[in-house]
Amino acid sequence: MLVFAIETSCDETSVCIMREDKKIYSHIIFSQEVHKQHGGVVPELASRAHLEILQKITNQAFKESGKSCQEIDVFTATCGPGLIGPLLIGSTFAKSLAIGSDKPFVPINHIESHVLSPTFNNELNYPHLCLLLTGGHTEIYLVESKQKIVLLGETLDDAVGETFDKVGKLLGLQYPGGPEIEKMALNGNEISFNLPTPLLHENNLNFSFSGLKTSISKIVKENELNEIFISNLSASFQFCVSKILLEKIKKTLKKLKEKSIEIDTLSIVGGVSNNKYIAKKIKNYFEKKNIKILLPTRNMMSDNAAMIAWNCINKDLSSSKDIYFKASPRLVIK
Ligand code: KG4
Ligand code: ZN
């Protein structure tokens, strides 16, 4: 089975041609530059950029793969959650190719695809925990099987990636803030600022990051934005985020243990899993407790079409006729 997948839920336009046995014939990720000057994603500009680039990279993918549209068995695209304009462009494009080729179209959930992304390059035991860290979501899932993904905790306000981006903007760094903060933090001292850790000691598995962002905004107003200050605040921010994540995972494991659910694997997925400092902090702590930390391959961490193709390949396509056919900004994993 040969799958053609599209991802356009936010500001990455991506296509992938993947065979059932994981062979990737082509995988193109185009990160839209237009948002940099606005310090964040502008949905209308994202839609226009997807329209401009999607056809080009589709042609390029067929060209470099040596495959033709007629050889594709299944067309698939992200249908949510995400920005509705971008979602409609990608999914309608894929559906049109499917109709034109008289082949099925399979709608795919973006979050589920992030959660399943490490199963492409790792053998994961079930159940395992998944820490999902993206620009729009911060969630802890219990992955009982590829079909049964249970939400245990989530952010009550901002997502981690969003917080990185907002803090980056406050510090005068380029969008997206995540990679920029990670770079600046390399030369910073992580104990320079004592930042708040909301909900840390509450007995639930939810996160809150908006207070952290507000506190950083206050510190920025009271100081001169020079390189040393930016590096120190970036390092202290990363330290604080990793402390919050670490504590919540510990709490989750404890709660699961009380229910006799033993976990030996934790996956970290989504754009923020690119952050080597955070991944290392979590790894260093949990590997001593005999919990394996697994990550997706680098090109499946940030938004990409390969994880959409892989999720589609893992579906029972005999029942795909009944899957939702609409693009929705707020799909939840059932
Ligand atoms: O998963 P993703 O590509 O898109 C969504 O589904 O939202 O995640 C994007 C987020 C952005 O907020 C970006 O700043 C963050 O991932 N990110 C990082 C790093 N690389 C990307 N955050 C921290 N450190 C990084 N190295
Ligand atoms: Zn994503």
CSV table of C-alpha atoms and ligand atoms in Angstrom, one decimal:
chain,number,residue,atom,x,y,z
A,1,MET,CA,0.0,0.0,0.0
A,2,LEU,CA,1.3,3.4,-1.0
A,3,VAL,CA,0.1,6.5,0.9
A,4,PHE,CA,0.2,10.1,0.0
A,5,ALA,CA,-0.2,12.3,3.1
A,6,ILE,CA,-0.6,16.1,3.6
A,7,GLU,CA,-0.1,18.1,6.8
A,8,THR,CA,-1.3,21.7,6.9
A,9,SER,CA,-2.7,22.3,10.4
A,10,CYS,CA,-0.6,25.3,11.2
A,11,ASP,CA,2.5,26.9,9.5
A,12,GLU,CA,4.2,23.9,8.0
A,13,THR,CA,3.2,22.7,4.6
A,14,SER,CA,4.3,19.1,4.3
A,15,VAL,CA,3.7,16.1,2.0
A,16,CYS,CA,4.9,12.5,2.3
A,17,ILE,CA,4.8,9.4,0.1
A,18,MET,CA,5.2,6.4,2.3
A,19,ARG,CA,4.8,2.7,1.7
A,20,GLU,CA,3.2,0.4,4.3
A,21,ASP,CA,6.6,-1.1,5.2
A,22,LYS,CA,7.8,2.4,6.3
A,23,LYS,CA,9.8,3.1,3.1
A,24,ILE,CA,9.7,6.8,2.6
A,25,TYR,CA,9.8,7.8,-1.1
A,26,SER,CA,9.6,11.5,-0.4
A,27,HIS,CA,9.0,13.7,2.6
A,28,ILE,CA,9.0,17.5,2.2
A,29,ILE,CA,8.5,20.0,5.0
A,30,PHE,CA,8.2,23.6,4.1
A,31,SER,CA,8.2,25.9,7.1
A,32,GLN,CA,6.5,29.2,6.2
A,33,GLU,CA,8.8,32.2,6.8
A,34,VAL,CA,6.1,34.8,6.4
A,35,HIS,CA,5.1,34.6,10.1
A,36,LYS,CA,8.6,35.6,11.4
A,37,GLN,CA,8.0,39.3,10.8
A,38,HIS,CA,4.7,39.1,12.8
A,39,GLY,CA,6.2,37.3,15.8
A,40,GLY,CA,3.6,34.5,15.6
A,41,VAL,CA,1.4,32.6,13.1
A,42,VAL,CA,-1.2,34.7,11.2
A,43,PRO,CA,-3.9,32.2,10.2
A,44,GLU,CA,-4.9,34.1,7.0
A,45,LEU,CA,-1.2,34.3,5.9
A,46,ALA,CA,-0.8,30.6,6.7
A,47,SER,CA,-3.7,29.7,4.5
A,48,ARG,CA,-2.4,31.7,1.6
A,49,ALA,CA,1.1,30.3,2.0
A,50,HIS,CA,-0.4,26.7,2.0
A,51,LEU,CA,-2.3,27.5,-1.2
A,52,GLU,CA,0.9,28.8,-2.9
A,53,ILE,CA,3.2,25.9,-1.9
A,54,LEU,CA,1.1,22.8,-1.7
A,55,GLN,CA,0.9,22.1,-5.4
A,56,LYS,CA,4.6,22.8,-5.9
A,57,ILE,CA,5.7,20.4,-3.2
A,58,THR,CA,3.2,17.8,-4.4
A,59,ASN,CA,4.7,17.9,-7.8
A,60,GLN,CA,8.2,17.8,-6.3
A,61,ALA,CA,7.3,14.7,-4.1
A,62,PHE,CA,6.0,12.8,-7.1
A,63,LYS,CA,9.1,13.7,-9.2
A,64,GLU,CA,11.7,12.8,-6.6
A,65,SER,CA,9.8,9.6,-5.6
A,66,GLY,CA,9.6,8.3,-9.1
A,67,LYS,CA,5.9,7.4,-8.3
A,68,SER,CA,2.8,8.7,-10.1
A,69,CYS,CA,-0.5,9.8,-8.6
A,70,GLN,CA,-2.1,6.7,-10.2
A,71,GLU,CA,0.2,4.5,-8.1
A,72,ILE,CA,-1.1,5.9,-4.8
A,73,ASP,CA,-3.5,3.6,-3.0
A,74,VAL,CA,-4.7,5.9,-0.2
A,75,PHE,CA,-4.8,9.7,0.2
A,76,THR,CA,-4.8,11.2,3.7
A,77,ALA,CA,-4.5,14.6,5.4
A,78,THR,CA,-4.8,16.2,8.8
A,79,CYS,CA,-8.4,17.2,9.5
A,80,GLY,CA,-7.9,18.6,12.9
A,81,PRO,CA,-7.1,20.0,15.4
A,82,GLY,CA,-5.5,23.1,13.9
A,83,LEU,CA,-6.3,26.4,12.1
A,84,ILE,CA,-9.5,25.9,10.1
A,85,GLY,CA,-8.3,27.6,6.9
A,86,PRO,CA,-5.1,25.7,6.6
A,87,LEU,CA,-6.9,22.4,7.5
A,88,LEU,CA,-9.5,23.0,4.8
A,89,ILE,CA,-6.8,23.6,2.2
A,90,GLY,CA,-4.8,20.5,2.9
A,91,SER,CA,-7.7,18.2,3.4
A,92,THR,CA,-9.6,19.4,0.3
A,93,PHE,CA,-6.5,19.1,-1.8
A,94,ALA,CA,-6.0,15.5,-0.7
A,95,LYS,CA,-9.7,14.6,-1.1
A,96,SER,CA,-9.6,16.1,-4.6
A,97,LEU,CA,-6.6,13.9,-5.5
A,98,ALA,CA,-8.5,10.9,-4.1
A,99,ILE,CA,-11.6,11.6,-6.1
A,100,GLY,CA,-9.6,12.2,-9.3
A,101,SER,CA,-7.8,8.9,-8.8
A,102,ASP,CA,-10.9,7.0,-7.6
A,103,LYS,CA,-9.0,6.1,-4.4
A,104,PRO,CA,-10.1,6.4,-0.7
A,105,PHE,CA,-9.4,9.5,1.4
A,106,VAL,CA,-8.6,8.9,5.1
A,107,PRO,CA,-9.0,11.9,7.5
A,108,ILE,CA,-6.3,11.9,10.3
A,109,ASN,CA,-6.1,13.5,13.7
A,110,HIS,CA,-3.0,15.6,14.2
A,111,ILE,CA,-2.5,15.0,17.9
A,112,GLU,CA,-3.0,11.3,17.6
A,113,SER,CA,-0.3,11.3,14.9
A,114,HIS,CA,2.1,13.1,17.2
A,115,VAL,CA,1.3,10.5,19.9
A,116,LEU,CA,2.0,7.6,17.5
A,117,SER,CA,5.0,9.2,15.9
A,118,PRO,CA,7.6,7.4,18.1
A,119,THR,CA,6.2,4.0,17.1
A,120,PHE,CA,7.7,4.5,13.7
A,121,ASN,CA,11.3,4.2,15.0
A,122,ASN,CA,10.9,2.5,18.3
A,123,GLU,CA,9.4,-0.7,19.8
A,124,LEU,CA,7.1,0.6,22.5
A,125,ASN,CA,5.6,-1.4,25.2
A,126,TYR,CA,1.9,-0.9,26.1
A,127,PRO,CA,0.6,0.8,28.1
A,128,HIS,CA,3.2,3.6,27.9
A,129,LEU,CA,3.0,7.3,28.8
A,130,CYS,CA,3.2,10.0,26.2
A,131,LEU,CA,4.1,13.6,27.0
A,132,LEU,CA,2.8,15.7,24.1
A,133,LEU,CA,4.4,19.1,23.9
A,134,THR,CA,3.4,21.2,20.9
A,135,GLY,CA,2.6,24.8,20.1
A,136,GLY,CA,-1.1,24.4,20.8
A,137,HIS,CA,-1.2,21.4,23.3
A,138,THR,CA,0.5,20.2,26.4
A,139,GLU,CA,-1.0,16.9,27.5
A,140,ILE,CA,-0.1,13.6,29.2
A,141,TYR,CA,-1.6,10.5,27.6
A,142,LEU,CA,-1.8,6.9,28.7
A,143,VAL,CA,-1.3,4.9,25.4
A,144,GLU,CA,-3.0,1.6,26.0
A,145,SER,CA,-2.7,0.6,22.4
A,146,LYS,CA,-2.4,2.4,19.0
A,147,GLN,CA,-6.2,2.6,19.1
A,148,LYS,CA,-6.8,3.5,22.7
A,149,ILE,CA,-5.2,6.8,23.8
A,150,VAL,CA,-6.5,8.1,27.1
A,151,LEU,CA,-6.0,11.8,28.2
A,152,LEU,CA,-4.7,12.0,31.8
A,153,GLY,CA,-3.8,15.7,32.1
A,154,GLU,CA,-3.5,18.9,30.0
A,155,THR,CA,-2.8,22.5,30.2
A,156,LEU,CA,-5.5,24.8,31.6
A,157,ASP,CA,-4.2,27.8,29.7
A,158,ASP,CA,-1.1,28.1,27.4
A,159,ALA,CA,0.7,25.2,25.9
A,160,VAL,CA,4.5,24.8,26.5
A,161,GLY,CA,5.4,25.6,22.8
A,162,GLU,CA,3.2,28.7,22.9
A,163,THR,CA,4.9,29.8,26.1
A,164,PHE,CA,8.3,29.4,24.5
A,165,ASP,CA,7.1,31.5,21.6
A,166,LYS,CA,5.5,34.2,23.8
A,167,VAL,CA,8.6,34.4,26.0
A,168,GLY,CA,10.8,34.5,22.9
A,169,LYS,CA,8.8,37.5,21.7
A,170,LEU,CA,9.2,39.2,25.1
A,171,LEU,CA,12.9,38.7,24.8
A,172,GLY,CA,13.0,40.1,21.3
A,173,LEU,CA,13.9,36.7,19.7
A,174,GLN,CA,12.7,35.5,16.3
A,175,TYR,CA,9.5,33.4,15.9
A,176,PRO,CA,9.4,30.5,16.7
A,177,GLY,CA,10.8,31.2,20.1
A,178,GLY,CA,11.5,27.6,21.1
A,179,PRO,CA,14.7,26.9,19.2
A,180,GLU,CA,15.9,30.5,19.9
A,181,ILE,CA,15.5,30.2,23.6
A,182,GLU,CA,17.2,26.9,23.6
A,183,LYS,CA,20.2,28.5,21.8
A,184,MET,CA,20.4,31.5,24.1
A,185,ALA,CA,20.0,29.3,27.2
A,186,LEU,CA,23.3,27.5,26.4
A,187,ASN,CA,25.2,30.5,27.7
A,188,GLY,CA,22.9,31.3,30.6
A,189,ASN,CA,22.8,30.5,34.2
A,190,GLU,CA,19.6,28.6,35.0
A,191,ILE,CA,19.5,29.7,38.7
A,192,SER,CA,19.6,33.4,37.8
A,193,PHE,CA,15.8,33.9,38.2
A,194,ASN,CA,13.5,32.1,40.5
A,195,LEU,CA,10.4,31.7,38.4
A,196,PRO,CA,6.9,30.5,39.5
A,197,THR,CA,5.8,26.9,39.0
A,198,PRO,CA,1.9,27.1,38.9
A,199,LEU,CA,-0.1,24.0,39.9
A,200,LEU,CA,3.2,22.1,40.7
A,201,HIS,CA,2.1,20.9,44.1
A,202,GLU,CA,-1.6,20.5,43.3
A,203,ASN,CA,-2.8,17.0,43.3
A,204,ASN,CA,-3.8,16.8,39.7
A,205,LEU,CA,-2.1,16.2,36.4
A,206,ASN,CA,-2.9,19.5,34.8
A,207,PHE,CA,-0.5,22.2,33.7
A,208,SER,CA,-0.6,26.0,33.8
A,209,PHE,CA,1.9,28.2,32.0
A,210,SER,CA,0.3,31.6,31.7
A,211,GLY,CA,1.5,32.8,35.1
A,212,LEU,CA,5.1,31.9,34.2
A,213,LYS,CA,4.7,34.0,31.0
A,214,THR,CA,3.3,37.0,33.1
A,215,SER,CA,6.1,36.8,35.6
A,216,ILE,CA,8.7,36.8,32.8
A,217,SER,CA,7.0,39.8,31.2
A,218,LYS,CA,7.4,41.7,34.5
A,219,ILE,CA,11.1,40.8,34.8
A,220,VAL,CA,11.6,41.9,31.2
A,221,LYS,CA,10.0,45.3,31.9
A,222,GLU,CA,12.3,45.8,34.9
A,223,ASN,CA,15.6,45.0,33.1
A,224,GLU,CA,17.7,45.9,30.2
A,225,LEU,CA,17.4,43.5,27.3
A,226,ASN,CA,21.1,42.6,26.8
A,227,GLU,CA,22.6,39.3,25.7
A,228,ILE,CA,23.6,38.1,29.2
A,229,PHE,CA,20.1,38.9,30.6
A,230,ILE,CA,18.4,37.1,27.7
A,231,SER,CA,20.7,34.1,28.1
A,232,ASN,CA,20.1,33.9,31.9
A,233,LEU,CA,16.3,34.3,31.7
A,234,SER,CA,16.2,31.8,28.8
A,235,ALA,CA,18.1,29.3,30.9
A,236,SER,CA,16.0,29.9,34.0
A,237,PHE,CA,12.8,29.6,32.0
A,238,GLN,CA,13.9,26.2,30.5
A,239,PHE,CA,14.9,25.0,33.9
A,240,CYS,CA,11.5,26.0,35.3
A,241,VAL,CA,9.6,24.3,32.4
A,242,SER,CA,11.6,21.1,32.8
A,243,LYS,CA,10.9,21.1,36.6
A,244,ILE,CA,7.2,21.4,36.0
A,245,LEU,CA,7.2,18.6,33.4
A,246,LEU,CA,9.3,16.4,35.6
A,247,GLU,CA,7.1,16.8,38.6
A,248,LYS,CA,3.9,16.2,36.6
A,249,ILE,CA,5.3,13.0,35.1
A,250,LYS,CA,6.3,11.8,38.6
A,251,LYS,CA,2.8,12.5,39.8
A,252,THR,CA,1.3,10.7,36.9
A,253,LEU,CA,3.4,7.6,37.4
A,254,LYS,CA,2.6,7.6,41.1
A,255,LYS,CA,-1.2,7.8,40.4
A,256,LEU,CA,-0.9,5.0,37.8
A,257,LYS,CA,1.0,2.8,40.3
A,258,GLU,CA,-1.8,3.3,42.8
A,259,LYS,CA,-4.0,1.8,40.2
A,260,SER,CA,-1.5,-1.0,39.7
A,261,ILE,CA,-0.6,0.3,36.2
A,262,GLU,CA,3.2,-0.1,35.8
A,263,ILE,CA,4.9,2.0,33.2
A,264,ASP,CA,8.4,1.4,31.8
A,265,THR,CA,8.3,3.8,28.9
A,266,LEU,CA,7.7,7.5,28.4
A,267,SER,CA,7.6,9.1,24.9
A,268,ILE,CA,8.1,12.8,24.4
A,269,VAL,CA,6.5,14.1,21.2
A,270,GLY,CA,5.7,17.4,19.4
A,271,GLY,CA,7.8,20.4,18.4
A,272,VAL,CA,9.2,21.0,22.0
A,273,SER,CA,10.7,17.4,21.9
A,274,ASN,CA,13.4,19.0,19.7
A,275,ASN,CA,14.6,20.7,22.9
A,276,LYS,CA,17.7,18.8,23.9
A,277,TYR,CA,17.9,20.4,27.4
A,278,ILE,CA,14.4,19.3,28.3
A,279,ALA,CA,14.7,15.8,26.8
A,280,LYS,CA,18.0,15.3,28.7
A,281,LYS,CA,16.6,16.5,32.0
A,282,ILE,CA,13.7,14.1,31.8
A,283,LYS,CA,16.0,11.3,30.5
A,284,ASN,CA,18.5,11.8,33.3
A,285,TYR,CA,15.9,11.6,36.0
A,286,PHE,CA,13.7,8.7,34.7
A,287,GLU,CA,16.4,6.4,33.2
A,288,LYS,CA,17.7,6.1,36.8
A,289,LYS,CA,14.3,4.8,37.7
A,290,ASN,CA,14.4,2.3,34.8
A,291,ILE,CA,11.9,4.2,32.7
A,292,LYS,CA,12.9,4.4,29.0
A,293,ILE,CA,12.6,7.8,27.3
A,294,LEU,CA,11.8,7.5,23.6
A,295,LEU,CA,11.6,10.2,21.0
A,296,PRO,CA,10.4,10.3,17.4
A,297,THR,CA,13.0,10.6,14.6
A,298,ARG,CA,14.0,14.3,14.2
A,299,ASN,CA,11.9,14.9,11.1
A,300,MET,CA,8.8,13.6,12.9
A,301,MET,CA,9.1,15.9,15.9
A,302,SER,CA,7.8,19.2,14.5
A,303,ASP,CA,4.8,19.2,12.3
A,304,ASN,CA,5.3,16.9,9.3
A,305,ALA,CA,3.3,14.7,6.9
A,306,ALA,CA,5.3,11.5,7.6
A,307,MET,CA,3.6,11.1,10.9
A,308,ILE,CA,0.2,11.6,9.2
A,309,ALA,CA,1.1,8.8,6.6
A,310,TRP,CA,2.3,6.5,9.4
A,311,ASN,CA,-0.9,7.1,11.5
A,312,CYS,CA,-3.0,6.3,8.3
A,313,ILE,CA,-1.0,3.1,7.7
A,314,ASN,CA,-1.8,2.0,11.3
A,315,LYS,CA,-5.5,2.4,10.8
A,316,ASP,CA,-7.9,-0.4,10.0
A,317,LEU,CA,-8.8,1.0,6.6
A,318,SER,CA,-11.7,-1.5,6.2
A,319,SER,CA,-13.7,0.7,8.5
A,320,SER,CA,-12.4,4.0,7.2
A,321,LYS,CA,-15.7,4.7,5.4
A,322,ASP,CA,-17.2,5.6,8.7
A,323,ILE,CA,-14.4,8.0,9.9
A,324,TYR,CA,-15.4,11.7,10.2
A,325,PHE,CA,-15.0,13.5,6.9
A,326,LYS,CA,-14.9,17.0,8.2
A,327,ALA,CA,-12.0,19.4,9.0
A,328,SER,CA,-12.4,20.6,12.5
A,329,PRO,CA,-10.2,22.9,14.6
A,330,ARG,CA,-10.9,21.1,17.8
A,331,LEU,CA,-10.9,17.3,17.3
A,332,VAL,CA,-10.4,15.2,20.3
A,333,ILE,CA,-9.0,11.7,20.3
A,334,LYS,CA,-11.8,9.3,21.0
B,1,KG4,O1,4.4,20.2,17.1
B,1,KG4,P1,4.7,21.5,16.5
B,1,KG4,O2,5.6,21.6,15.3
B,1,KG4,O3,3.4,22.2,16.0
B,1,KG4,C1,2.1,22.1,16.7
B,1,KG4,O4,1.5,21.1,16.6
B,1,KG4,O5,1.9,23.1,17.4
B,1,KG4,O6,5.2,22.4,17.7
B,1,KG4,C2,5.6,23.7,17.5
B,1,KG4,C3,6.2,24.3,18.7
B,1,KG4,C4,6.5,25.8,18.6
B,1,KG4,O7,5.8,26.4,19.7
B,1,KG4,C5,8.0,25.8,18.8
B,1,KG4,O8,8.5,27.0,19.4
B,1,KG4,C6,8.3,24.6,19.6
B,1,KG4,O9,7.4,23.6,19.1
B,1,KG4,N1,9.7,24.2,19.4
B,1,KG4,C7,10.6,24.2,20.5
B,1,KG4,C8,11.8,23.8,19.9
B,1,KG4,N2,11.6,23.6,18.6
B,1,KG4,C9,10.3,23.8,18.3
B,1,KG4,N3,10.4,24.5,21.8
B,1,KG4,C10,11.5,24.4,22.5
B,1,KG4,N4,12.7,24.1,22.1
B,1,KG4,C11,12.9,23.8,20.8
B,1,KG4,N5,14.1,23.4,20.4
B,2,ZN,ZN,1.8,19.5,15.8
